[in-house]
Coordinates of C-alpha atoms in Angstrom, one line a residue:
Chain A
M1 CA -9.5 33.9 0.4
E2 CA -11.1 34.8 -3.0
R3 CA -10.5 38.4 -2.3
G4 CA -10.0 40.2 -5.6
L5 CA -10.3 36.9 -7.5
F6 CA -12.6 36.6 -10.4
K7 CA -15.6 34.6 -9.2
P8 CA -17.2 32.4 -11.8
K9 CA -20.9 31.8 -12.1
S10 CA -22.4 28.8 -10.2
R11 CA -23.1 26.9 -13.4
V12 CA -19.3 26.9 -14.0
F13 CA -18.7 25.5 -10.6
I14 CA -21.3 22.8 -11.2
G15 CA -19.9 22.1 -14.7
Y16 CA -16.5 21.5 -13.3
L17 CA -17.3 19.6 -10.2
V18 CA -20.3 17.5 -11.1
L19 CA -18.4 14.6 -12.7
P20 CA -15.8 14.1 -10.0
V21 CA -18.3 14.5 -7.2
L22 CA -20.8 12.0 -8.8
W23 CA -18.0 9.6 -9.5
Y24 CA -16.9 9.7 -5.9
V25 CA -20.4 9.4 -4.5
F26 CA -21.0 6.4 -6.8
V27 CA -18.0 4.4 -5.7
V28 CA -17.4 5.5 -2.2
V29 CA -20.3 7.2 -0.5
M30 CA -23.1 5.0 -2.0
P31 CA -21.4 1.7 -1.2
L32 CA -20.8 3.0 2.4
I33 CA -24.5 3.7 2.8
L34 CA -25.4 0.4 1.1
A35 CA -23.1 -1.5 3.5
F36 CA -25.2 -0.2 6.4
N37 CA -28.4 -1.1 4.6
Y38 CA -27.3 -4.7 3.6
S39 CA -26.0 -5.3 7.1
L40 CA -29.7 -5.4 8.2
Y41 CA -30.6 -8.2 5.9
D42 CA -30.3 -11.9 5.7
W43 CA -29.2 -12.2 2.1
S44 CA -27.2 -14.6 0.0
G45 CA -27.2 -12.5 -3.1
G46 CA -30.3 -13.8 -4.7
P47 CA -33.7 -12.1 -5.0
R48 CA -34.7 -13.3 -1.5
M49 CA -33.7 -10.6 1.0
R50 CA -35.1 -10.9 4.5
F51 CA -35.0 -7.9 6.8
V52 CA -33.6 -9.0 10.1
G53 CA -32.9 -5.7 11.8
L54 CA -29.9 -5.6 14.1
S55 CA -29.7 -9.4 14.5
N56 CA -26.6 -9.6 12.2
Y57 CA -24.9 -7.3 14.6
A58 CA -26.0 -9.4 17.6
E59 CA -24.5 -12.4 15.8
L60 CA -21.3 -10.5 15.0
I61 CA -20.8 -9.6 18.7
K62 CA -21.1 -13.3 19.6
D63 CA -19.0 -14.5 16.6
T64 CA -15.8 -15.9 18.1
D65 CA -14.3 -16.4 14.7
F66 CA -14.7 -12.7 14.0
W67 CA -13.0 -11.8 17.3
L68 CA -10.3 -14.3 16.7
S69 CA -9.6 -12.6 13.4
F70 CA -9.7 -9.2 15.1
K71 CA -7.2 -10.5 17.7
N72 CA -4.9 -11.6 14.8
N73 CA -5.1 -8.1 13.3
I74 CA -4.0 -6.8 16.7
I75 CA -1.1 -9.3 17.0
I76 CA 0.1 -8.4 13.5
T77 CA -0.2 -4.7 14.2
L78 CA 1.8 -5.0 17.4
L79 CA 4.5 -7.1 15.7
C80 CA 4.6 -4.6 12.9
I81 CA 4.9 -1.6 15.2
V82 CA 7.8 -3.2 17.0
G83 CA 9.4 -4.7 13.9
Q84 CA 8.9 -2.0 11.3
I85 CA 9.2 1.1 13.4
G86 CA 11.8 -0.4 15.8
I87 CA 14.2 -1.5 13.0
A88 CA 13.6 1.7 11.0
F89 CA 14.4 3.7 14.1
I90 CA 17.7 1.9 14.7
L91 CA 18.6 2.3 11.1
A92 CA 17.6 6.0 11.0
A93 CA 19.8 6.6 14.1
L94 CA 22.7 4.9 12.4
M95 CA 22.1 7.0 9.4
T96 CA 23.0 10.1 11.4
T97 CA 26.4 8.8 12.3
R98 CA 29.5 9.3 10.2
V99 CA 30.5 5.7 10.8
L100 CA 27.9 4.2 8.4
K101 CA 28.9 4.0 4.8
F102 CA 26.8 3.7 1.6
K103 CA 23.8 5.5 3.1
E104 CA 22.2 6.2 -0.2
F105 CA 22.5 2.6 -1.3
H106 CA 20.9 1.4 1.9
R107 CA 18.0 3.8 1.7
T108 CA 17.3 2.9 -1.9
V109 CA 17.5 -0.8 -1.4
I110 CA 15.6 -1.0 1.8
F111 CA 12.8 1.0 0.3
L112 CA 12.4 -1.2 -2.8
P113 CA 10.0 -3.8 -1.4
V114 CA 7.6 -0.9 -0.5
V115 CA 6.7 -0.3 -4.2
L116 CA 5.9 -3.9 -4.9
S117 CA 2.4 -5.2 -4.7
A118 CA 1.3 -7.1 -1.6
V119 CA 0.2 -10.1 -3.7
V120 CA 3.7 -10.4 -5.2
I121 CA 5.3 -10.1 -1.7
G122 CA 2.9 -12.9 -0.6
F123 CA 3.9 -15.1 -3.5
I124 CA 7.6 -14.5 -3.0
W125 CA 7.4 -15.4 0.7
T126 CA 5.3 -18.4 0.0
L127 CA 8.1 -19.6 -2.2
M128 CA 10.7 -18.7 0.4
Y129 CA 8.8 -20.6 3.1
N130 CA 8.2 -23.6 0.9
Q131 CA 9.3 -26.9 2.4
Q132 CA 11.2 -28.3 -0.6
I133 CA 12.2 -25.3 -2.6
G134 CA 12.2 -22.6 0.0
I135 CA 15.4 -20.6 0.3
L136 CA 14.7 -20.1 4.0
N137 CA 15.1 -23.8 4.9
W138 CA 18.0 -23.9 2.5
I139 CA 19.8 -21.2 4.4
L140 CA 19.0 -22.8 7.8
R141 CA 20.5 -26.1 6.5
A142 CA 23.5 -24.3 5.1
I143 CA 24.4 -22.7 8.4
G144 CA 23.7 -25.9 10.3
L145 CA 20.5 -24.9 12.0
E146 CA 18.4 -27.8 10.5
S147 CA 16.6 -28.2 13.9
L148 CA 14.9 -24.8 13.3
I149 CA 13.3 -25.9 10.0
K150 CA 9.5 -25.8 10.3
P151 CA 6.4 -26.0 8.2
W152 CA 6.3 -22.2 8.4
L153 CA 2.9 -21.7 6.9
D154 CA 1.3 -25.0 7.9
D155 CA 1.8 -24.9 11.7
P156 CA -1.2 -23.2 13.3
K157 CA 1.0 -22.3 16.3
I158 CA 3.5 -20.2 14.4
V159 CA 1.7 -19.2 11.2
I160 CA 0.6 -15.8 12.6
Y161 CA 4.3 -15.0 13.1
S162 CA 5.3 -16.4 9.7
V163 CA 2.8 -14.2 7.9
S164 CA 3.8 -11.1 9.9
V165 CA 7.5 -11.4 8.7
P166 CA 6.8 -10.4 5.1
L167 CA 4.6 -7.6 6.3
I168 CA 7.3 -6.2 8.5
W169 CA 10.0 -6.9 5.9
Q170 CA 8.1 -5.0 3.2
Y171 CA 7.5 -1.7 5.0
I172 CA 10.7 -1.1 7.1
G173 CA 12.0 1.1 4.3
F174 CA 8.8 3.2 4.4
Y175 CA 9.2 4.1 8.0
L176 CA 13.0 4.5 7.6
V177 CA 12.4 7.2 5.0
I178 CA 9.7 8.9 7.1
L179 CA 12.0 9.0 10.1
M180 CA 15.0 10.1 8.1
A181 CA 13.0 12.9 6.6
S182 CA 12.2 14.2 10.0
L183 CA 15.8 13.8 11.2
Q184 CA 17.1 15.8 8.3
S185 CA 15.0 18.8 9.4
I186 CA 17.0 18.8 12.7
P187 CA 20.0 21.1 12.6
K188 CA 23.3 19.2 12.4
E189 CA 24.7 21.4 15.2
I190 CA 22.6 19.5 17.7
F191 CA 24.3 16.2 16.8
E192 CA 27.7 17.9 16.8
A193 CA 27.1 19.5 20.2
A194 CA 26.0 16.2 21.6
E195 CA 29.2 14.6 20.3
I196 CA 31.3 17.2 21.9
D197 CA 29.5 16.7 25.2
G198 CA 30.4 13.1 25.0
A199 CA 27.0 11.7 24.1
D200 CA 27.6 8.9 21.7
G201 CA 26.0 5.7 20.6
F202 CA 23.3 4.6 22.9
K203 CA 23.0 7.8 24.9
R204 CA 22.8 9.9 21.9
T205 CA 20.0 7.7 20.5
I206 CA 18.0 7.7 23.7
Y207 CA 18.4 11.3 24.9
I208 CA 18.6 13.2 21.6
I209 CA 17.2 11.3 18.7
L210 CA 14.3 9.7 20.4
P211 CA 12.8 12.9 21.8
L212 CA 13.4 14.8 18.5
L213 CA 11.5 12.0 16.6
A214 CA 8.7 11.6 19.1
D215 CA 6.0 13.3 16.9
T216 CA 7.1 11.4 13.8
L217 CA 7.1 8.2 15.7
K218 CA 3.5 8.8 16.8
V219 CA 2.4 9.5 13.2
S220 CA 4.3 6.3 12.2
V221 CA 2.4 4.2 14.8
M222 CA -0.9 5.6 13.5
L223 CA 0.0 4.7 9.9
C224 CA 1.0 1.3 11.1
I225 CA -2.3 0.7 12.9
A226 CA -4.4 2.0 10.0
G227 CA -2.4 -0.2 7.5
N228 CA -2.7 -3.4 9.5
M229 CA -6.4 -3.1 10.2
K230 CA -6.9 -3.6 6.5
V231 CA -4.3 -6.2 5.8
F232 CA -5.7 -8.7 3.3
D233 CA -3.7 -9.4 0.1
H234 CA -0.6 -10.9 1.8
I235 CA -2.8 -13.2 3.9
Y236 CA -5.0 -14.2 1.0
V237 CA -2.0 -15.3 -1.0
M238 CA 0.0 -17.0 1.7
T239 CA -2.6 -18.9 3.8
G240 CA -6.1 -17.7 3.0
G241 CA -6.5 -17.4 6.7
G242 CA -5.5 -21.0 7.4
P243 CA -4.6 -23.5 8.4
G244 CA -8.0 -23.7 10.0
K245 CA -8.6 -20.1 11.1
S246 CA -5.2 -19.6 12.7
S247 CA -4.1 -16.7 10.4
M248 CA -7.6 -15.3 9.7
V249 CA -7.8 -11.5 9.7
M250 CA -10.9 -9.4 9.6
A251 CA -10.8 -8.5 5.9
Q252 CA -10.2 -12.2 4.9
Y253 CA -13.1 -13.2 7.2
A254 CA -15.4 -10.6 5.5
Y255 CA -14.2 -11.9 2.1
N256 CA -14.9 -15.5 3.0
N257 CA -18.3 -14.8 4.3
S258 CA -19.4 -12.6 1.4
F259 CA -17.8 -14.3 -1.6
I260 CA -17.2 -17.9 -0.6
M261 CA -20.2 -18.6 1.6
F262 CA -22.3 -15.9 -0.2
K263 CA -23.6 -14.4 3.1
L264 CA -23.7 -10.9 1.6
G265 CA -25.8 -9.5 4.4
Y266 CA -23.6 -10.8 7.2
G267 CA -20.5 -9.9 5.1
S268 CA -21.7 -6.3 5.1
T269 CA -22.2 -6.5 8.8
I270 CA -18.6 -7.6 9.2
S271 CA -17.5 -4.8 6.9
V272 CA -19.2 -2.3 9.1
G273 CA -17.7 -4.0 12.1
I274 CA -14.2 -3.5 10.5
L275 CA -15.0 0.1 9.8
V276 CA -16.1 0.8 13.3
L277 CA -13.3 -1.1 15.0
S278 CA -10.6 0.5 12.8
L279 CA -11.8 4.0 13.4
A280 CA -12.2 3.3 17.2
I281 CA -8.6 1.9 17.5
I282 CA -7.1 4.8 15.5
L283 CA -8.9 7.4 17.6
L284 CA -8.1 5.6 20.8
S285 CA -4.4 5.3 20.0
R286 CA -4.3 8.9 19.0
K287 CA -5.9 9.9 22.3
L288 CA -3.5 7.6 24.3
M289 CA -0.4 9.1 22.6
G290 CA -1.8 12.6 22.9
G291 CA -0.4 12.8 19.4
K292 CA -1.0 15.7 17.2
R293 CA -1.0 14.9 13.5
Q294 CA 2.2 15.9 11.7
Chain B
M1 CA 44.4 5.8 22.3
T2 CA 45.3 3.1 19.8
L3 CA 43.3 0.5 21.6
K4 CA 40.3 2.9 21.6
R5 CA 40.8 3.5 17.9
I6 CA 40.9 -0.2 17.2
L7 CA 37.8 -0.7 19.2
S8 CA 35.9 2.0 17.4
R9 CA 37.1 0.6 14.1
I10 CA 35.6 -2.7 15.1
G11 CA 32.4 -1.0 16.2
A12 CA 32.2 0.7 12.8
L13 CA 32.8 -2.5 11.0
I14 CA 30.0 -4.3 13.0
I15 CA 27.6 -1.5 12.3
N16 CA 28.3 -1.5 8.6
A17 CA 28.1 -5.2 8.4
F18 CA 24.8 -5.2 10.2
V19 CA 23.2 -2.6 8.0
M20 CA 24.6 -4.2 4.9
L21 CA 23.1 -7.6 5.9
L22 CA 19.8 -5.9 6.4
S23 CA 20.0 -4.2 3.0
L24 CA 20.9 -7.4 1.3
S25 CA 18.0 -9.2 3.0
S26 CA 15.6 -6.6 1.6
I27 CA 16.5 -7.4 -2.0
F28 CA 17.8 -10.9 -1.8
P29 CA 14.3 -12.5 -2.1
I30 CA 13.7 -10.4 -5.3
V31 CA 17.1 -11.2 -6.7
W32 CA 16.6 -14.9 -6.0
L33 CA 13.2 -14.8 -7.7
I34 CA 14.5 -13.1 -10.8
Y35 CA 17.6 -15.3 -11.4
S36 CA 15.7 -18.5 -10.6
S37 CA 13.2 -17.6 -13.2
L38 CA 15.9 -18.0 -15.7
K39 CA 16.5 -21.7 -14.8
T40 CA 14.8 -24.7 -16.0
E41 CA 12.6 -26.5 -13.5
R42 CA 15.1 -29.4 -13.3
E43 CA 18.1 -27.1 -12.8
F44 CA 16.2 -25.3 -10.0
A45 CA 15.3 -28.5 -8.3
L46 CA 18.9 -29.6 -8.3
N47 CA 20.1 -26.6 -6.4
I48 CA 17.7 -23.9 -5.5
A49 CA 20.3 -21.3 -4.5
A50 CA 22.8 -21.5 -7.4
L51 CA 22.9 -19.0 -10.2
P52 CA 21.6 -20.3 -13.5
A53 CA 24.3 -22.1 -15.4
H54 CA 22.5 -21.7 -18.8
P55 CA 20.1 -18.8 -18.5
T56 CA 16.9 -19.4 -20.5
F57 CA 13.8 -17.5 -21.3
E58 CA 11.8 -20.7 -21.6
N59 CA 9.8 -19.9 -18.5
Y60 CA 8.8 -16.5 -19.8
I61 CA 7.7 -17.9 -23.1
N62 CA 5.6 -20.5 -21.2
A63 CA 4.2 -17.8 -18.9
I64 CA 3.0 -15.9 -21.9
K65 CA 1.8 -19.0 -23.9
T66 CA 0.0 -20.9 -21.2
A67 CA -0.8 -18.4 -18.5
K68 CA -1.5 -15.4 -20.8
M69 CA 0.6 -13.0 -18.7
H70 CA 0.7 -10.6 -21.6
I71 CA -3.0 -10.1 -21.5
Y72 CA -3.0 -9.4 -17.7
F73 CA -0.1 -7.1 -18.3
F74 CA -2.0 -5.1 -20.9
N75 CA -5.1 -5.0 -18.7
S76 CA -3.0 -3.7 -15.8
L77 CA -1.4 -1.1 -18.0
F78 CA -4.7 0.1 -19.5
T79 CA -6.5 0.3 -16.2
T80 CA -3.6 2.1 -14.6
V81 CA -3.0 4.6 -17.3
V82 CA -6.7 5.6 -17.7
S83 CA -7.2 5.7 -13.9
V84 CA -4.1 7.9 -13.4
I85 CA -5.1 10.4 -16.1
L86 CA -8.6 10.7 -14.6
I87 CA -7.3 11.0 -11.0
V88 CA -4.9 13.8 -12.1
L89 CA -7.6 15.7 -14.0
F90 CA -10.3 15.4 -11.4
S91 CA -8.1 16.1 -8.4
F92 CA -6.6 19.1 -10.1
V93 CA -9.9 20.7 -10.8
V94 CA -11.5 19.8 -7.5
G95 CA -8.3 20.8 -5.6
Y96 CA -8.3 24.1 -7.4
F97 CA -11.9 25.0 -6.5
F98 CA -11.3 23.9 -2.9
A99 CA -8.2 26.0 -2.7
R100 CA -9.5 29.1 -4.3
Y101 CA -13.3 29.5 -3.7
R102 CA -15.8 29.4 -0.9
F103 CA -19.0 28.2 -2.4
T104 CA -22.2 26.7 -1.1
G105 CA -21.6 23.1 -0.1
R106 CA -17.8 23.5 -0.2
N107 CA -17.3 22.3 3.3
L108 CA -19.6 19.4 2.9
L109 CA -17.8 18.2 -0.2
Y110 CA -14.5 18.8 1.3
T111 CA -15.3 16.7 4.4
M112 CA -16.8 14.0 2.2
F113 CA -13.7 13.7 0.0
L114 CA -11.2 13.8 2.9
A115 CA -13.2 11.3 5.0
G116 CA -12.4 8.9 2.2
M117 CA -8.9 8.5 3.4
L118 CA -10.1 7.0 6.7
I119 CA -12.4 4.4 5.1
P120 CA -11.0 0.9 5.1
I121 CA -11.5 -0.3 1.5
H122 CA -12.8 -3.6 2.6
A123 CA -15.9 -2.0 4.0
L124 CA -16.7 -1.0 0.4
L125 CA -16.0 -4.3 -1.3
V126 CA -19.3 -6.2 -0.7
P127 CA -21.7 -3.2 -1.3
M128 CA -19.7 -2.2 -4.4
F129 CA -19.9 -5.7 -5.8
V130 CA -23.7 -5.6 -5.3
E131 CA -24.1 -2.1 -6.7
F132 CA -22.1 -3.1 -9.8
K133 CA -23.9 -6.3 -10.2
V134 CA -27.3 -4.6 -10.1
L135 CA -26.2 -2.0 -12.7
G136 CA -24.5 -4.6 -14.9
L137 CA -21.1 -3.0 -14.3
L138 CA -19.2 -6.2 -13.4
D139 CA -16.6 -7.6 -15.7
K140 CA -16.3 -4.7 -18.1
R141 CA -13.2 -2.9 -19.4
I142 CA -14.1 0.1 -17.2
T143 CA -15.1 -1.8 -14.1
L144 CA -11.9 -1.4 -12.2
I145 CA -11.3 2.2 -13.4
L146 CA -14.4 3.2 -11.4
P147 CA -13.1 2.3 -7.9
Y148 CA -9.5 3.1 -8.6
V149 CA -10.4 6.7 -9.6
G150 CA -12.8 7.1 -6.7
L151 CA -10.5 5.7 -4.1
G152 CA -7.5 7.6 -5.5
L153 CA -9.3 11.0 -5.3
P154 CA -9.2 11.8 -1.6
M155 CA -5.4 11.8 -1.3
A156 CA -4.8 13.4 -4.7
I157 CA -7.3 16.2 -4.0
F158 CA -5.7 16.8 -0.6
L159 CA -2.2 17.1 -2.1
M160 CA -3.4 19.3 -5.0
E161 CA -5.4 21.6 -2.7
N162 CA -2.4 22.0 -0.4
F163 CA -0.1 22.9 -3.3
I164 CA -2.5 25.3 -5.1
K165 CA -3.2 27.2 -1.9
D166 CA 0.4 28.4 -1.9
I167 CA 0.3 29.7 -5.5
P168 CA 0.0 33.5 -5.4
H169 CA -3.4 34.9 -6.4
E170 CA -1.8 37.6 -8.5
I171 CA -1.2 35.1 -11.2
E172 CA -4.9 34.5 -11.8
E173 CA -5.7 38.2 -11.4
A174 CA -3.2 39.1 -14.1
A175 CA -4.7 36.4 -16.3
Y176 CA -8.2 37.7 -15.7
I177 CA -7.2 41.3 -16.5
D178 CA -5.6 40.0 -19.8
G179 CA -9.0 38.5 -20.6
A180 CA -8.3 34.8 -19.9
T181 CA -11.3 32.7 -19.1
L182 CA -11.4 30.4 -16.2
T183 CA -10.7 27.4 -18.3
T184 CA -7.7 29.0 -20.0
T185 CA -6.4 30.1 -16.6
L186 CA -6.9 26.7 -15.2
F187 CA -5.3 24.6 -17.9
R188 CA -2.8 27.0 -19.4
I189 CA -1.5 28.8 -16.4
I190 CA -2.2 26.9 -13.1
L191 CA -1.8 23.4 -14.5
P192 CA 1.9 23.8 -15.6
I193 CA 2.7 25.4 -12.2
C194 CA 1.4 22.2 -10.5
K195 CA 3.9 19.9 -12.3
P196 CA 5.7 18.9 -9.1
I197 CA 2.6 17.9 -7.3
I198 CA 1.1 16.2 -10.4
S199 CA 4.2 14.0 -10.6
T200 CA 3.6 13.0 -7.0
V201 CA 0.0 12.2 -7.7
V202 CA 1.0 10.2 -10.8
I203 CA 3.4 8.1 -8.8
L204 CA 1.0 7.4 -5.9
S205 CA -1.9 6.6 -8.1
S206 CA -0.1 4.5 -10.6
L207 CA 1.5 2.4 -7.9
S208 CA -1.8 1.8 -6.1
S209 CA -3.6 1.0 -9.3
W210 CA -0.9 -1.3 -10.6
N211 CA -0.7 -3.2 -7.3
E212 CA -4.4 -3.2 -6.4
F213 CA -5.8 -6.7 -5.7
S214 CA -9.0 -6.8 -3.7
F215 CA -11.3 -5.0 -6.1
A216 CA -9.8 -6.7 -9.1
L217 CA -10.4 -10.1 -7.4
V218 CA -14.0 -9.4 -6.7
L219 CA -15.2 -7.3 -9.6
I220 CA -13.6 -9.2 -12.5
K221 CA -14.3 -12.7 -13.4
S222 CA -13.3 -13.2 -17.0
D223 CA -9.7 -14.1 -17.8
A224 CA -9.6 -11.6 -20.6
L225 CA -10.0 -8.7 -18.2
K226 CA -7.9 -9.8 -15.2
T227 CA -5.0 -7.7 -14.0
L228 CA -1.6 -9.0 -13.1
P229 CA -2.0 -9.5 -9.3
V230 CA -5.2 -11.6 -9.9
G231 CA -3.7 -13.3 -12.9
L232 CA -0.9 -14.5 -10.6
T233 CA -3.3 -16.1 -8.2
N234 CA -5.0 -17.8 -11.2
F235 CA -1.6 -19.2 -12.0
T236 CA -1.3 -21.2 -8.8
S237 CA -4.8 -22.6 -8.8
Q238 CA -5.1 -23.5 -12.5
Y239 CA -1.9 -25.1 -13.4
T240 CA 0.2 -27.6 -11.6
V241 CA 2.7 -25.3 -10.0
K242 CA 5.9 -25.0 -12.0
Y243 CA 7.9 -22.9 -9.6
T244 CA 10.3 -21.4 -12.1
Q245 CA 7.4 -20.5 -14.4
L246 CA 5.6 -18.9 -11.5
M247 CA 8.8 -17.0 -10.8
A248 CA 8.9 -15.8 -14.4
A249 CA 5.3 -14.6 -14.1
I250 CA 5.9 -12.7 -10.9
T251 CA 9.0 -11.1 -12.6
I252 CA 6.8 -9.9 -15.5
A253 CA 4.5 -8.3 -12.9
I254 CA 7.2 -6.5 -10.9
L255 CA 9.8 -5.6 -13.5
P256 CA 8.1 -2.4 -14.7
V257 CA 7.7 -1.2 -11.1
I258 CA 11.3 -2.0 -10.3
V259 CA 12.7 -0.3 -13.4
V260 CA 10.6 2.8 -12.8
Y261 CA 11.7 2.8 -9.2
L262 CA 15.4 2.5 -10.0
I263 CA 15.2 5.4 -12.5
F264 CA 13.1 7.7 -10.4
N265 CA 13.8 6.4 -6.9
K266 CA 14.1 9.8 -5.2
K267 CA 10.8 11.0 -6.7
V268 CA 9.0 7.8 -5.9
I269 CA 10.2 7.8 -2.2
Q270 CA 9.2 11.5 -1.9
G271 CA 5.8 10.9 -3.4
L272 CA 4.9 7.9 -1.3
V273 CA 6.0 9.5 1.9
A274 CA 4.2 12.8 1.0
G275 CA 1.0 10.8 0.3
A276 CA 1.2 8.8 3.5
V277 CA 2.2 11.5 6.0
K278 CA 0.0 14.2 4.7
G279 CA -2.9 11.9 4.6

């Protein structure tokens, strides 16, 4: 590796690396260690810190609200896998056909929401869902579907779906671009040969594009899972986890416990719980799909 | 033959209409937001979908006067610029050493940095808040720069390391023979070669700093230091919601990103995808 390369003295190494390493340890490694530490205390942020051992964890395991929020994370993730990757896949397949026009335009426009902040997306959709001034109800009324008008973010039965729509909507373009990048590395001859053999439309998609994209689809699913385990900003802005706890997700639950109820000890326990569950799910799904990275 | 052609024409039309509808639905909410922000509250209430008859910047003036959007804007800009410069500098240096040298502790440091990509940021929120509180680092001008740089490093280092690995060693050897010091080689010779990957890192880290919300929400309390995303949430809680004014405020927050995206869209797309897929 460094064969023939000038090797500097160790103080040069230290000189260059000390600042970035300390910085990183200070804001990532230390808090991680502290999280485990605080999770063993009953602590509301004041000087009184009572060591309680693993009892916070025992509480977490019995905490139905936490598991409800975990379930909501799972629901959102599944909806996003189907919605984002599904729609992106159909679009990517259409992008390989000659029939589709304005491909560049579509790609640019569909990707645009990806670069916006989650908070802004949350606000825009809160406005769209609004009862009086929401454009969504306006459209439903305009096309004569008034019966479908609902209190989108206020009905506990549907709110989890309502909050998933903006999430799906925002990231379709992201998966579209990933899938397109991998389709572009496939020789055009394959598609041409398939066309000559009479494979078109549906057949072509199922027998040619799907297997060719299998690895990329696996990576996309992993990204989708990792992303949705930490979903917070959208939910915070749109519902704050409500009404009641019907759209509560893990990160929002940790936030509420730590910064609204000031249970910093238990909040840390929840954070560790999120860490463990997210890693477990990512590893599990990787195993299930037998997927290799990239 | 002709029937078949007509059918495939219809099919093509349906496909194009379907994708066009999808495309329009990805930007319609944003377009609606922007043009509605140019209406008065009354005009908006009258017909929420219509284009503004007499476009006015009144909402923008109010957003700046009453909601201090310009302060949030400046804070976001400052935090983003400083964070991005530091991320580029640190990740370049660390990435270079990882790519070129095997030294004691290299593998430990390498694993430590890369593991950062797997950590859900919300696991860090509470302990970082406490750490900062104890050390008196809450609510300062540099407060947000600390986590943004730290959290941006893993991905940036990874991208840099990958890129530098492929630069031929002969370049540094030649420089060494010519008597260049490590610092000269690093910043005069290697850094310019890394331009493409630096622009990717700049895009990734500026978007994530500009758009970041959770840390800004928890670590900053004073209005004078809030960033745009948090400033917006302020907006809805503090003032009776004037929708068109809120829309103007949101537009102020997203316009720079949209403009940059429209100018550099290929580069932005590449950068984001490289960051995600390689990570």
